[in-house]
XYZ file of C-alpha atoms in Angstrom:
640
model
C 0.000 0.000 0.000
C 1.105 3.225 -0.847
C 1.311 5.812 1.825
C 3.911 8.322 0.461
C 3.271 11.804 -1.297
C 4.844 12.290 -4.523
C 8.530 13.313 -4.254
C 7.868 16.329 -6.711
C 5.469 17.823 -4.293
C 7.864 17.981 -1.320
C 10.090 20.686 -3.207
C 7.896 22.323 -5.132
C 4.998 23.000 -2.149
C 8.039 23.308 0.359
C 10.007 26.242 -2.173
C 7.029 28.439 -1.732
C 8.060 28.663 2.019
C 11.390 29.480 1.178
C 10.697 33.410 0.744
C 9.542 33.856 4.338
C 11.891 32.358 6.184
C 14.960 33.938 7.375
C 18.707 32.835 9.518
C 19.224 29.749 10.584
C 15.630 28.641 10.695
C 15.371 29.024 6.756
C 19.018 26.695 6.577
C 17.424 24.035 8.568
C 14.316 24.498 6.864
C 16.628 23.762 2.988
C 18.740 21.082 4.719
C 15.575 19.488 5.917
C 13.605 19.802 3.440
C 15.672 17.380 0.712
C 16.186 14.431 3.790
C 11.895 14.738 4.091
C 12.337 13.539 0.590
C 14.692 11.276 0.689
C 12.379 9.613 3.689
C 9.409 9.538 1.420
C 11.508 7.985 -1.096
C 12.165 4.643 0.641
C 8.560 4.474 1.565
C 7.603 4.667 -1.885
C 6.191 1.150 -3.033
C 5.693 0.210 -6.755
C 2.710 0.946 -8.844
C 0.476 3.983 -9.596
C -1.046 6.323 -7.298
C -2.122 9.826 -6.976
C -3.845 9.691 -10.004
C -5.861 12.754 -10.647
C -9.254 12.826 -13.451
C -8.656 15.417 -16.321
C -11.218 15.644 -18.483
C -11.658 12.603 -20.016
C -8.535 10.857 -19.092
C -6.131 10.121 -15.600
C -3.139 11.900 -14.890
C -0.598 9.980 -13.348
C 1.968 11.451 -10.196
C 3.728 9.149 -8.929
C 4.106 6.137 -11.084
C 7.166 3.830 -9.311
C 8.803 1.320 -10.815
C 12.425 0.234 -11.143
C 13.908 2.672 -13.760
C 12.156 5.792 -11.835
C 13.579 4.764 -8.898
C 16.866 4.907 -9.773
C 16.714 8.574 -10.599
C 14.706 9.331 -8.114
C 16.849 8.404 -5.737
C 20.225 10.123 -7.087
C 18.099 12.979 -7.633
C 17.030 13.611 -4.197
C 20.730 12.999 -2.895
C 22.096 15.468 -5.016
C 19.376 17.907 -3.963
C 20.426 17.880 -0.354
C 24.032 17.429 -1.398
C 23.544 20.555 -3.897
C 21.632 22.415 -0.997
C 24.103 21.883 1.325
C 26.987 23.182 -0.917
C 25.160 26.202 -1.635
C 23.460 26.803 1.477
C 25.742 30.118 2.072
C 23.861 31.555 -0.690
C 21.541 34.420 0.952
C 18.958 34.599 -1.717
C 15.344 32.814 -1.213
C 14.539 33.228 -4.371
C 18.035 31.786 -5.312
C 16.913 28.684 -3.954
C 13.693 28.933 -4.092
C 14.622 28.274 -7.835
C 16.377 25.483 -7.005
C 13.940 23.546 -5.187
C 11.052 23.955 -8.001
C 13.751 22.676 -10.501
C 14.862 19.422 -8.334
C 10.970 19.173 -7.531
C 9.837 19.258 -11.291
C 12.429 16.980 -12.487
C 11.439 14.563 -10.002
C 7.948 14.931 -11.042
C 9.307 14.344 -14.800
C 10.831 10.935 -13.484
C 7.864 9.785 -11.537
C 4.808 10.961 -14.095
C 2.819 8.442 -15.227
C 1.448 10.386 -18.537
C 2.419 12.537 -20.917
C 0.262 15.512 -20.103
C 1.725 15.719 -16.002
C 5.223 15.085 -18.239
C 5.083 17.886 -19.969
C 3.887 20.486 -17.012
C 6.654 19.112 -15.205
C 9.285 19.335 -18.265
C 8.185 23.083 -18.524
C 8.585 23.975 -14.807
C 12.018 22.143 -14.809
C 12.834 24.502 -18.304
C 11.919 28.201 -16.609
C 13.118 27.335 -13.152
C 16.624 26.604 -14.453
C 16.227 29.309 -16.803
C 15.839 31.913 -13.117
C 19.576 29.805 -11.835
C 21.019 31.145 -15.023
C 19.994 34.474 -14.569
C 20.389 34.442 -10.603
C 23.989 35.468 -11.708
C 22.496 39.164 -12.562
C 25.491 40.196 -14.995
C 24.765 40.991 -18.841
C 26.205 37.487 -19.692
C 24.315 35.590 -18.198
C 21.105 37.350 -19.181
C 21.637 36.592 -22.384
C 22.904 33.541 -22.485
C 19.337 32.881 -19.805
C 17.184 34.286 -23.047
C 19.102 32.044 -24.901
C 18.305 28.432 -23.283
C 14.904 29.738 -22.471
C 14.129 29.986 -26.105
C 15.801 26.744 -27.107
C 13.669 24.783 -24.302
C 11.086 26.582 -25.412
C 11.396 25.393 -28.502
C 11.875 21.875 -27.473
C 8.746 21.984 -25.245
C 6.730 23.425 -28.399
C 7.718 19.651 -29.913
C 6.914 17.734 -27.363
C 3.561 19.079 -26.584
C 2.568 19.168 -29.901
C 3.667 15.632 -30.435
C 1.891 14.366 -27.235
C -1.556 15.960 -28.692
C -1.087 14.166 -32.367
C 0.014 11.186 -29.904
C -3.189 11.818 -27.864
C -5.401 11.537 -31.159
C -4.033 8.426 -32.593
C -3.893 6.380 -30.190
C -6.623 8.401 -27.871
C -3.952 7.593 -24.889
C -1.885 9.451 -22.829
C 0.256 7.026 -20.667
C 3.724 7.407 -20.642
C 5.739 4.242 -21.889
C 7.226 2.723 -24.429
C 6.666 5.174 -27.593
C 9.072 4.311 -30.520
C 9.566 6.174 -33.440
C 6.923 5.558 -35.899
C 4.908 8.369 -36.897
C 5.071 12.135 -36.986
C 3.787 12.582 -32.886
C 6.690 10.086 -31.581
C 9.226 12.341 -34.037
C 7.888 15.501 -32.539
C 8.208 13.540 -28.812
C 11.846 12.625 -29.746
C 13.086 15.234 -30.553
C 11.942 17.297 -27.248
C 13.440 14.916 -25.431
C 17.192 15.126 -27.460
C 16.995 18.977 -27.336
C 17.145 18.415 -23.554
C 19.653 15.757 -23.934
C 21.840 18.140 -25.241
C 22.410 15.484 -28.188
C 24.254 17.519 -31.861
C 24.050 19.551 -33.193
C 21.287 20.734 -30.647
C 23.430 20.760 -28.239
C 25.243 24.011 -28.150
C 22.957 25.701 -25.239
C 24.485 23.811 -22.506
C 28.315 24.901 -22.862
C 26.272 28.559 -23.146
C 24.503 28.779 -20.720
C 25.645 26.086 -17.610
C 29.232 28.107 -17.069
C 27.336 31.550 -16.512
C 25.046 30.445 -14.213
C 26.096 30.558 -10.398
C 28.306 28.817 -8.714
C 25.815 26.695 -6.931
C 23.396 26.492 -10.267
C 25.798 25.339 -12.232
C 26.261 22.334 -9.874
C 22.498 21.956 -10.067
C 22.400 22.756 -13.690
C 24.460 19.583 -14.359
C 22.349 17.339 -12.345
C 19.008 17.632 -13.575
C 18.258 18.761 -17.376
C 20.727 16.405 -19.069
C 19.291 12.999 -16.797
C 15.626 13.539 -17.403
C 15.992 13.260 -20.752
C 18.281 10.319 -20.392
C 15.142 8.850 -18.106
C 12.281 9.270 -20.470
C 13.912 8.664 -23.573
C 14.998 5.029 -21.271
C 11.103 4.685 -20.933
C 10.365 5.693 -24.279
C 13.108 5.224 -27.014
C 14.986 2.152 -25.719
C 16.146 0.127 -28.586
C 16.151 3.410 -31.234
C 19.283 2.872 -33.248
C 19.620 6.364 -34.358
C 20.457 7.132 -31.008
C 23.625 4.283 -31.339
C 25.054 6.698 -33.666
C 23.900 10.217 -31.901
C 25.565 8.996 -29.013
C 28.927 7.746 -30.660
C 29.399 11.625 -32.200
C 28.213 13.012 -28.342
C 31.265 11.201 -26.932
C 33.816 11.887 -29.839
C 33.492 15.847 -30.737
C 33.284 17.347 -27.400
C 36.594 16.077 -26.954
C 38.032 18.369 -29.314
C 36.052 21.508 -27.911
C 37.002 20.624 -24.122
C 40.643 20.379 -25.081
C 41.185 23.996 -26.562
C 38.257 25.493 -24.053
C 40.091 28.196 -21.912
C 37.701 28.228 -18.777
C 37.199 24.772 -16.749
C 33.588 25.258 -16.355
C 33.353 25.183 -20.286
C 35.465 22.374 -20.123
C 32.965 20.805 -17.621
C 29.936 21.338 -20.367
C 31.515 19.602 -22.882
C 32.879 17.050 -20.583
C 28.738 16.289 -19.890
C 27.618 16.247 -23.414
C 30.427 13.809 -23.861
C 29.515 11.376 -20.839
C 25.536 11.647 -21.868
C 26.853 10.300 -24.852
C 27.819 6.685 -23.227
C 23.844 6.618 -22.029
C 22.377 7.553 -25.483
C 23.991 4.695 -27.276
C 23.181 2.449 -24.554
C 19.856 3.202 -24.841
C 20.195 2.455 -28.657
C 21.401 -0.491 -28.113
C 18.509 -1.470 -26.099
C 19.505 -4.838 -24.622
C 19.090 -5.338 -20.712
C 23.289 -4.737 -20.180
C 23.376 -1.440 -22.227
C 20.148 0.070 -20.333
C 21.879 -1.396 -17.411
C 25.004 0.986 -18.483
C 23.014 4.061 -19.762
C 21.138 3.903 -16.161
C 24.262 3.134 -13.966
C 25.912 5.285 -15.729
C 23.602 8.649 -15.575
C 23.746 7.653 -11.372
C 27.448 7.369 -11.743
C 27.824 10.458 -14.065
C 25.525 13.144 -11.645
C 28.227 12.098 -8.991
C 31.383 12.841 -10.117
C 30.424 15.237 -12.952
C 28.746 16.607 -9.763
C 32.051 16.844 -8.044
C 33.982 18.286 -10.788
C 31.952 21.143 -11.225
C 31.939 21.418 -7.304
C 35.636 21.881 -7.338
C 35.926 24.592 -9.886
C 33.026 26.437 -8.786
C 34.882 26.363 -5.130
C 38.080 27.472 -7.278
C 35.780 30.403 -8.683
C 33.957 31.062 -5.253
C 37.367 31.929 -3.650
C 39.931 33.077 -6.458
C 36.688 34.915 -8.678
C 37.835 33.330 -11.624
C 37.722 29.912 -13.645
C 40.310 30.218 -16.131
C 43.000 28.248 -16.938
C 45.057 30.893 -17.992
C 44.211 32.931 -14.367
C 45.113 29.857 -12.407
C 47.760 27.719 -11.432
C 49.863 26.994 -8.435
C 46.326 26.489 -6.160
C 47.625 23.033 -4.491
C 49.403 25.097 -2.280
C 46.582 26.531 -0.152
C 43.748 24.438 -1.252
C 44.768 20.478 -0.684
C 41.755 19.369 0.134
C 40.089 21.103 -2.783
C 42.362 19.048 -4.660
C 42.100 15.743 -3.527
C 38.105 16.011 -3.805
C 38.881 17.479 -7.575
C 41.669 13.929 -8.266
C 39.019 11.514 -6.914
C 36.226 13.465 -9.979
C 38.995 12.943 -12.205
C 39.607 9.639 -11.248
C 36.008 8.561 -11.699
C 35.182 10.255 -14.820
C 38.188 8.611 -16.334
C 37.090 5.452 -15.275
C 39.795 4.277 -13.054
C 39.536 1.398 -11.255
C 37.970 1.714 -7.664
C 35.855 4.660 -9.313
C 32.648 5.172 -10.109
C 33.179 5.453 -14.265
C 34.896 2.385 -14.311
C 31.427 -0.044 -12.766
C 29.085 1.980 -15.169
C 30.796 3.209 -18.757
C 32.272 0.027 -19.132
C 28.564 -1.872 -19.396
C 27.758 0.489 -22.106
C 31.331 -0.627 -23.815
C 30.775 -4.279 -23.376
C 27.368 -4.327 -24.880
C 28.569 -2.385 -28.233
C 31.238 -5.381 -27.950
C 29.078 -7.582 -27.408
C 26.608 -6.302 -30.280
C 29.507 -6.732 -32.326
C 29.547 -2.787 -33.297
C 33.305 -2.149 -34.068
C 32.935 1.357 -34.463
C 30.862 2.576 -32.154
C 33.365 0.483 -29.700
C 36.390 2.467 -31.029
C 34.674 5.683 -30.586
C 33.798 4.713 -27.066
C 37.214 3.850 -26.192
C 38.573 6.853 -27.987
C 36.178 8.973 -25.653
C 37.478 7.032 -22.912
C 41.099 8.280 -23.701
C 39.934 11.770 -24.775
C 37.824 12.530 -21.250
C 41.420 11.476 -19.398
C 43.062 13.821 -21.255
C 40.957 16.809 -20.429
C 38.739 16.077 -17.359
C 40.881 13.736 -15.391
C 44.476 15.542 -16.633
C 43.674 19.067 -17.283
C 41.359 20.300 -15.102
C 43.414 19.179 -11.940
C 47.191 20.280 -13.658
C 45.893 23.682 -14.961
C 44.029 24.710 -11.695
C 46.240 23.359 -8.585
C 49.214 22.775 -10.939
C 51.118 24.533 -14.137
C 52.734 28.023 -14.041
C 51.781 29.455 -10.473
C 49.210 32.556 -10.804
C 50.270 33.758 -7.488
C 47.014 33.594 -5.916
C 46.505 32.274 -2.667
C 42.716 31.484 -1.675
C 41.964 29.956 1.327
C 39.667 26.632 1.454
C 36.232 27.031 0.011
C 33.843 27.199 3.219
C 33.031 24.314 5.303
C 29.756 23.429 3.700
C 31.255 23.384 0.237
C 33.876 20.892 1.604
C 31.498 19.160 2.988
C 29.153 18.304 -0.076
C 31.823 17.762 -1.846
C 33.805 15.076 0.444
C 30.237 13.108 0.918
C 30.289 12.977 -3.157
C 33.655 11.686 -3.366
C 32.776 9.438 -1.015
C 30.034 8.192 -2.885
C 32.329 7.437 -5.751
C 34.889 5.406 -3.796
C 32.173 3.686 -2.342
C 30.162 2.811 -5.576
C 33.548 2.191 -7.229
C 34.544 -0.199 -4.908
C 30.959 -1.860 -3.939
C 29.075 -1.603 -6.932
C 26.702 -3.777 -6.135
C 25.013 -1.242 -3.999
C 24.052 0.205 -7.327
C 23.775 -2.734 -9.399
C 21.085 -3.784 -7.008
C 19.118 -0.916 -7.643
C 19.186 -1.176 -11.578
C 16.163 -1.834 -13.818
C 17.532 -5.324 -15.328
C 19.316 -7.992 -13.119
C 22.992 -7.512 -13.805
C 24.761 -10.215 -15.085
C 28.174 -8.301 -15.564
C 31.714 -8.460 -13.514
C 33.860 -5.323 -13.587
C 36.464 -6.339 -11.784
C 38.062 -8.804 -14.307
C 42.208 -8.900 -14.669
C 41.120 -8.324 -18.446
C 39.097 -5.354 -18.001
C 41.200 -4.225 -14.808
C 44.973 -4.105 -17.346
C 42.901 -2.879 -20.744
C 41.646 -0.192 -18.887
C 44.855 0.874 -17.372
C 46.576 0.199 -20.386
C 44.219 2.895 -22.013
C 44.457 5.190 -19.559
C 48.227 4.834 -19.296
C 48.974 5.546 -22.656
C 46.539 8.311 -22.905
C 48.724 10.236 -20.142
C 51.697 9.466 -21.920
C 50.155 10.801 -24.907
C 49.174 14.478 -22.653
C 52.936 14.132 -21.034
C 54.471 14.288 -24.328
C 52.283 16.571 -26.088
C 52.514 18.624 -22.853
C 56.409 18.312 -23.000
C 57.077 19.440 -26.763
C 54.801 22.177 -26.925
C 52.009 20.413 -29.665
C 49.539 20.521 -26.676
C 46.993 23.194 -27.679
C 48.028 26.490 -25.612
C 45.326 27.891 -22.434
C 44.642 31.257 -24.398
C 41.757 33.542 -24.549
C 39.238 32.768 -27.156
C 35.988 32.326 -28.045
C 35.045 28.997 -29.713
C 32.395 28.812 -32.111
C 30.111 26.266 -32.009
C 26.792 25.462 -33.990
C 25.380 28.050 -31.683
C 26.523 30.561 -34.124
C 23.988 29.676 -35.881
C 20.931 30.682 -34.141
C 23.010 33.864 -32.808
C 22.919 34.701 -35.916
C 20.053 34.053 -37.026
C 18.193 35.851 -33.855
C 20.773 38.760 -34.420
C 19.193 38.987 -38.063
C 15.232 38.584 -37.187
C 15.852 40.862 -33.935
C 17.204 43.463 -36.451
C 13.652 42.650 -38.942
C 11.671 43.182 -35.974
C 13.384 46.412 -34.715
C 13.609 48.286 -37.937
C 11.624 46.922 -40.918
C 8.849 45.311 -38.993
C 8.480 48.120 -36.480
C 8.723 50.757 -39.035
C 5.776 48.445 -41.290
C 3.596 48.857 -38.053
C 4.324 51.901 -37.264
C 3.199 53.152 -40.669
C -0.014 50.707 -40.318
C -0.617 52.685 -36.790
C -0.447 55.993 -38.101
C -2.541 55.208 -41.470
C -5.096 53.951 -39.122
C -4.758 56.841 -36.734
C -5.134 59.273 -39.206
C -7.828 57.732 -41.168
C -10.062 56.984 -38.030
C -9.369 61.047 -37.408
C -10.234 61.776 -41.010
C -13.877 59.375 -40.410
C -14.487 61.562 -37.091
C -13.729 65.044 -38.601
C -16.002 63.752 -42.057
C -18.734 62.914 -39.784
C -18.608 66.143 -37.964
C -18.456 68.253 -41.614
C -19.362 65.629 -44.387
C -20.203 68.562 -47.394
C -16.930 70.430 -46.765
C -15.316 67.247 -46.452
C -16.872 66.023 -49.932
C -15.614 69.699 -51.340
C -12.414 69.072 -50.068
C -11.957 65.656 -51.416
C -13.081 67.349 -54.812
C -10.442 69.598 -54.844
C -7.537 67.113 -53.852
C -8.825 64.856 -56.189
C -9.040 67.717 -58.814
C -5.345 69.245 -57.786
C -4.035 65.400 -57.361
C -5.580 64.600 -61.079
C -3.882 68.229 -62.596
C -0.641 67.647 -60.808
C -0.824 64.242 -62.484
C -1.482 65.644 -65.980
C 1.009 68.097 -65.607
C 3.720 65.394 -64.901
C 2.378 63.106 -67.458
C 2.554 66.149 -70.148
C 6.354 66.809 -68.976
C 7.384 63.364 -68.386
C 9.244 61.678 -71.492
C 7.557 58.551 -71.696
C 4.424 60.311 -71.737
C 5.385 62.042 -74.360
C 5.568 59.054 -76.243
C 2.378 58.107 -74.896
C 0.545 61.188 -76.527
C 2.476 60.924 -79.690
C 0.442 57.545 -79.642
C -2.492 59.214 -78.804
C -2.459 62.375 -80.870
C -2.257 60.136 -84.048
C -5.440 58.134 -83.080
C -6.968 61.639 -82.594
C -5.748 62.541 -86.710
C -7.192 59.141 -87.524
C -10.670 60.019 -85.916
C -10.249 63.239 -87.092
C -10.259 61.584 -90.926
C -12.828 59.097 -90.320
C -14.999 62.129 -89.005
C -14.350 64.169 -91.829
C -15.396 61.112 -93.845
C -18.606 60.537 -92.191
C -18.910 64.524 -92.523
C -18.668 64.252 -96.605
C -21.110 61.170 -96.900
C -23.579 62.805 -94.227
C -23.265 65.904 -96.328
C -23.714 63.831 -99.530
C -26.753 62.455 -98.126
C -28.265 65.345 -97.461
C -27.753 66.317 -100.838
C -29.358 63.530 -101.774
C -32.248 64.114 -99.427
C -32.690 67.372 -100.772
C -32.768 66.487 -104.332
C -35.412 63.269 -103.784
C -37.365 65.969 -101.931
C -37.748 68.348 -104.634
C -38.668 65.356 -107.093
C -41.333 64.804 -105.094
C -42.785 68.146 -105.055
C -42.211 68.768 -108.636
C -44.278 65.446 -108.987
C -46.697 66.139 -106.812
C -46.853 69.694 -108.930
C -46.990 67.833 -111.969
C -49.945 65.529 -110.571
C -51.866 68.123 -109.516
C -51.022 71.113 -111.761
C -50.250 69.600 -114.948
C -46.389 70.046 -116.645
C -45.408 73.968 -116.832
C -47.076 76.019 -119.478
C -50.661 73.735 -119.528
C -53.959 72.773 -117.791
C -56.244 69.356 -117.673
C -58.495 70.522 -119.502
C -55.910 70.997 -122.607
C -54.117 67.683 -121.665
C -57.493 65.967 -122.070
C -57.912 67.513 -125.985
C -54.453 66.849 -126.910
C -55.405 63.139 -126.069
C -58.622 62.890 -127.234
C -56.771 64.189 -130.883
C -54.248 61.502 -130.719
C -56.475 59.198 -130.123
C -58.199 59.912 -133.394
C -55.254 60.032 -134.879
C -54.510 56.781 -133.730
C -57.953 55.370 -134.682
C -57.756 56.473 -138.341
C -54.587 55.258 -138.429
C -55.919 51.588 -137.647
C -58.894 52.375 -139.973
C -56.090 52.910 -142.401
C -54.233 49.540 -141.638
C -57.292 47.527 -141.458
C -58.383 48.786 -145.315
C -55.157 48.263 -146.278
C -55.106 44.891 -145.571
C -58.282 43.400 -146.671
C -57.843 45.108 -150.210
């Protein structure tokens, strides 16, 4: 029976408290706040519960099973370990911040659904966003605006994907999803934007070194494993990520080698080691998910500690460059053992953490028979020696001294961080107190005389590889730079539609404003006087059409134009002298047929000229004698 609250409410209900507190009630109140948690934790049973009605489907708290576990319990160590290392910090809202995001990235780990997913995923993207920015200089501002808008972005996908999800399949539990179809695509690749996987992966060496000292510890724990977890739940078995992963753990290497400022180096060094989980979880068989898990438990420890160490460095000497440091072992020893046993495990040396969990994920690419992805996994192994377990330790406590002399980071910092390295002897030495807690029953042996000598072998030859490139100057030199990554890109490209919103855009609207402005003025004033309006539009329109005529008339092509139209005026000038001439004609014409007819009509009715009927009447009557003795005359003729 479960009894327990979910683990996501303790932080984010208790953070809310935060502000009002004050001394050394508020520190107890942050240190006891995480161990509450941790409590609840290991009361925590598995199956579903707290499971809340929305609309027509359940959302899902606190779903507990094996692979949530895991996380869930790493992530509540680190977020009284992380507490306690920045529990000098005087800000509420400082960790107020911090206790939303360790409280929404546990609720991430333990949702059942999508939908309490993604409100969780979105808390856990602003309330990192308020770490960056806790810094309060112009760098980390914008480098804050930055990763906000790239998470944004990445949320966008995922909740888009989870409603085309929602209405094919009309679910919304949170399991195994696969890629096959446009929603699980838009699902995926939320999930890689947060797993920092390239080339999307340019916001975390942004924005994790300008954060705080203390955020940047937190910053490392959080964003990078949830995606690890869900795309565990969700992806396992995706073979694109076999390949993602194998370029996360080569290319960093490059970047972390000529990176000036540790913390940089640090970023890199994460995308790198996220790498190992991603291709176990595209392998997808019980060892590699075994690795990618162990791994990301492993990883939050001493990646933990590293960053620990050079944010101490930067808490006491104000700066986390190579090129300002140097000499540090003597005044900070204990610093620098803490920092040796970080190298130690992310190198993977034996009795370390790295060396129970990265080699899983290298034995099932063996084991998978995957000859390249192997080589790049050993090659990472090499490269993170070099840089991580090597440079980071020689160029801070070591190399040319910078003078400086800090004191010991303070006693809580120390503190955190010697519990840490503790848990990374202890894990590396006993790892079957985390092998117990895995997902899959672990059928794998680290400590073999095989894997024990290849391992050293590796690691030996990689520092004789930094010794003599160290020695005869090929070794790239700790110099000021800027290194330009596929960032660039969208700096750019927010550069160029900042500058289309500030000028073109905003001039566009402001011409659209006044337009408006002036026409909803010229409606008010019309209504007021609509006959002098109509006047006045008579006359503009009249002065607008002259002015036009007059430029028309002056304008060369117009002249042109006229020379076109004054010969169709000749031509109708013709044709209308034409129709004059036959118009006229007819009316000749006319005139003559009417005079005809009156002479006719004359002649009818008055005789011809000169005459009258009564005359026309004997001058017939004569003929027709005429005419008659002329037949008498025929008709004699021809009988005699």
């Amino acid at each position: 029976m479960i009894t327990s609250v979910p683990p996501a409410a303790i932080f984010i209900i208790g953070a809310f408290l935060i502000p009002f507190l004050k001394g050394k009630l508020k520190t107890a109140y942050l240190l006891l706040l995480p161990i509450i948690a941790i409590i609840n934790l290991l009361n925590l049973s598995e199956g579903t519960s707290w499971i809340v009605g929305f609309l027509d489907y359940n959302l899902i708290f606190c779903r507990v099973d094996k692979l949530s576990m895991v996380f869930g319990y790493i992530f509540v160590i680190m977020g009284f370990l992380g507490t306690l290392y920045g529990i000098h910090v005087k800000e509420g809202g400082h960790h107020l911040a911090v206790f939303l995001y360790v409280g929404s990235s546990l609720g991430v780990v333990f949702s059942g659904d999508l939908f309490s997913l993604f409100i969780f995923w979105e808390i856990m993207a602003f309330a990192s966003t308020f770490l960056i920015w806790y810094k309060k200089d112009k760098r980390a501002l914008k480098a804050g605006l930055r990763y906000l808008l790239v998470h944004t972005f990445g949320g966008t996908c995922l909740l888009a994907g989870i409603m085309m999800y929602l209405y094919t399949t009309g679910s919304l539990e949170f399991s195994f999803i696969g890629i096959n179809g446009i929603a699980s695509r838009l699902i995926f690749l939320g999930f890689i934007i947060n797993a920092a996987i390239p080339p999307l992966h340019a916001w975390l060496p942004d924005a994790y070194p300008e954060s705080t000292v203390t955020g940047t510890v937190i910053l490392s724990i959080f964003t990078t494993k949830t995606a690890v977890y869900v795309l565990a739940r969700a992806f396992p078995g995706t073979e694109i990520l076999i390949f993602l992963g194998a370029i996360m753990t080569v290319f960093p290497i490059f970047y972390a080698v000529i990176e000036n400022d540790t913390r940089r180096v640090l970023a890199y060094s994460l995308i790198e080691q996220v790498g190992f989980m991603i291709v176990g979880i595209g392998i997808g068989t019980e060892l590699s998910l075994n690795g990618a898990v162990s791994h990301a438990f492993c990883n939050i420890l001493f990646e933990g500690l590293l960053f620990m160490c050079t944010g101490a460095v930067l808490y006491v000497t104000g700066t986390s460059k190579c090129t300002e440091l140097g000499g540090l072992y003597r005044t900070m020893p204990i610093t620098l053992m803490l920092c040796l046993v970080g190298a130690a495990s992310i190198s993977a040396f034996p009795l370390f953490t790295g060396f129970v969990s990265k080699s899983m994920v290298i034995q099932a690419a063996a084991d998978g028979h995957m000859f390249i992805i192997w080589l790049a996994l050993l090659f990472a192994s090499a490269g993170v020696f070099h840089y991580a377990g090597i440079k980071i330790p020689y160029f801070i406590f070591f190399a040319e001294d910078s003078g400086k002399r800090p004191d010991e980071p303070p006693f809580n910092m120390l503190l955190s961080m010697g519990i840490v390295a503790f848990l990374c002897i202890l894990i590396g030495i006993f790892p079957g107190v985390l092998y117990r807690i895995l997902p899959y029953p672990v059928d794998f042996v680290p400590y073999t005389s095989g894997h024990v000598l290849s391992q050293l072998q590796l690691l030996f030859f990689a520092g004789l590889a930094f010794l003599f490139l160290i020695t005869y100057g090929f070794y790239p030199k700790e110099e000021r730079s800027t290194n330009l990554d596929t960032d660039w890109f969208y700096r750019k490209a927010g550069r160029g539609f900042m500058w289309f919103c500030n000028h073109p855009a905003a001039k566009f609207n402001m011409w659209i404003d006044q337009a408006f402005l002036k026409g909803a003025r010229g409606f008010i004033w019309f209504c007021r006087n609509p006959i002098p309006t109509l006047g006045l539009w008579m006359d503009t329109a009249f002065v607008m059409f002259y002015n036009g005529f007059i430029w028309f008339s002056e304008n060369p092509v117009s002249i042109l134009v006229s020379g076109f139209y004054g010969g169709l005026h000749l031509a109708f000038a013709m044709v209308s002298k034409g129709l004059l001439k036959i118009s006229s004609a007819i009316e000749k014409a006319r005139d003559r047929a009417e005079k005809q007819r009156v002479f006719y009509k004359e002649l009818i009715e008055h005789g011809p000229p000169g005459g009258d009927a009564r005359s026309i009447s004997s001058d017939l009557f004569i003929a027709f004698i005429v005419f008659a003795v002329f037949l008498v005359y025929l008709a004699i003729r021809y009988f005699l």
